[in-house]
């Protein structure tokens, strides 16, 4: 149910589904790119043992954090833009216009 007590329409449900899919795909892409940037050198080059271990572990820690942050930021932005009571100030003109 939405904020007005009624049921969500099919278009609203479809928009939410698309936004969730976008959030997951873009978060997976961002996490993979970051993991490749951080841990890639350890996988591609023959680095000393401790440095290789640190880079791999850092990549394994940072990638899920980026994934989670991306999903949350996309979904919160969608929720903010979908709020019907939000006033859009971009269409207002100032007193000096």
Short mmCIF file of C-alpha atoms in Angstrom, two decimals:
data_model
loop_
_atom_site.label_atom_id
_atom_site.label_comp_id
_atom_site.label_asym_id
_atom_site.label_seq_id
_atom_site.Cartn_x
_atom_site.Cartn_y
_atom_site.Cartn_z
CA UNK A 1 0.00 0.00 0.00
CA UNK A 2 1.23 3.46 -0.71
CA UNK A 3 1.21 6.54 1.49
CA UNK A 4 -2.40 7.34 0.57
CA UNK A 5 -3.76 3.98 1.70
CA UNK A 6 -4.45 2.68 -1.79
CA UNK A 7 -2.83 -0.13 -3.68
CA UNK A 8 0.16 0.41 -5.91
CA UNK A 9 -0.54 0.30 -9.60
CA UNK A 10 1.19 -2.00 -12.04
CA UNK A 11 3.34 0.85 -13.34
CA UNK A 12 4.63 1.62 -9.83
CA UNK A 13 5.44 -2.06 -9.21
CA UNK A 14 7.19 -2.31 -12.57
CA UNK A 15 9.21 0.83 -11.84
CA UNK A 16 10.29 -0.60 -8.48
CA UNK A 17 11.28 -3.89 -10.11
CA UNK A 18 13.35 -2.14 -12.76
CA UNK A 19 15.01 0.06 -10.15
CA UNK A 20 15.91 -2.92 -7.97
CA UNK A 21 17.37 -4.70 -10.98
CA UNK A 22 19.35 -1.60 -11.92
CA UNK A 23 20.63 -1.26 -8.36
CA UNK A 24 21.81 -4.87 -8.25
CA UNK A 25 23.43 -4.90 -11.68
CA UNK A 26 25.19 -1.55 -11.28
CA UNK A 27 26.36 -2.52 -7.78
CA UNK A 28 27.74 -5.83 -9.03
CA UNK A 29 29.56 -4.03 -11.84
CA UNK A 30 31.02 -1.41 -9.49
CA UNK A 31 32.13 -4.07 -6.99
CA UNK A 32 33.73 -6.19 -9.73
CA UNK A 33 35.61 -3.20 -11.17
CA UNK A 34 36.85 -2.17 -7.75
CA UNK A 35 37.87 -5.72 -6.87
CA UNK A 36 39.76 -5.95 -10.16
CA UNK A 37 41.49 -2.64 -9.52
CA UNK A 38 42.55 -3.56 -5.99
CA UNK A 39 43.21 -7.30 -6.22
CA UNK A 40 44.00 -7.47 -9.92
CA UNK A 41 47.70 -6.76 -9.58
CA UNK A 42 48.03 -9.57 -7.05
CA UNK A 43 46.35 -11.95 -9.49
CA UNK A 44 48.22 -10.81 -12.60
CA UNK A 45 51.73 -10.20 -11.34
CA UNK A 46 54.14 -12.19 -9.22
CA UNK A 47 54.11 -9.94 -6.14
CA UNK A 48 55.72 -10.77 -2.80
CA UNK A 49 53.57 -13.02 -0.59
CA UNK A 50 52.46 -10.50 2.06
CA UNK A 51 51.62 -7.79 -0.50
CA UNK A 52 49.64 -10.24 -2.60
CA UNK A 53 47.72 -11.42 0.47
CA UNK A 54 46.96 -7.86 1.59
CA UNK A 55 45.68 -6.83 -1.84
CA UNK A 56 43.44 -9.88 -2.15
CA UNK A 57 41.99 -9.45 1.33
CA UNK A 58 41.50 -5.73 0.79
CA UNK A 59 39.64 -6.45 -2.43
CA UNK A 60 37.48 -9.02 -0.65
CA UNK A 61 36.58 -6.48 2.03
CA UNK A 62 36.05 -3.41 -0.12
CA UNK A 63 34.01 -5.01 -2.91
CA UNK A 64 31.04 -6.06 -0.71
CA UNK A 65 31.07 -2.64 0.96
CA UNK A 66 30.87 -0.90 -2.41
CA UNK A 67 28.13 -3.29 -3.53
CA UNK A 68 26.05 -2.56 -0.43
CA UNK A 69 26.62 1.19 -0.58
CA UNK A 70 25.63 1.31 -4.26
CA UNK A 71 22.43 -0.67 -3.77
CA UNK A 72 21.39 1.48 -0.81
CA UNK A 73 22.18 4.76 -2.57
CA UNK A 74 20.27 3.82 -5.74
CA UNK A 75 17.21 2.61 -3.85
CA UNK A 76 17.14 5.59 -1.51
CA UNK A 77 17.42 7.97 -4.46
CA UNK A 78 14.54 6.17 -6.18
CA UNK A 79 12.46 6.32 -3.01
CA UNK A 80 13.15 10.04 -2.66
CA UNK A 81 12.22 10.76 -6.28
CA UNK A 82 9.06 8.66 -6.06
CA UNK A 83 7.64 10.47 -3.03
CA UNK A 84 4.42 12.22 -4.06
CA UNK A 85 4.65 14.87 -1.32
CA UNK A 86 8.12 16.03 -2.41
CA UNK A 87 8.10 19.56 -3.75
CA UNK A 88 10.28 20.15 -6.75
CA UNK A 89 11.95 23.53 -6.52
CA UNK A 90 13.50 23.45 -9.99
CA UNK A 91 10.34 24.75 -11.68
CA UNK A 92 9.92 27.76 -9.41
CA UNK A 93 11.13 31.11 -10.51
CA UNK A 94 12.91 33.47 -8.20
CA UNK A 95 11.84 37.06 -7.50
CA UNK A 96 14.62 38.39 -9.72
CA UNK A 97 13.67 36.28 -12.78
#
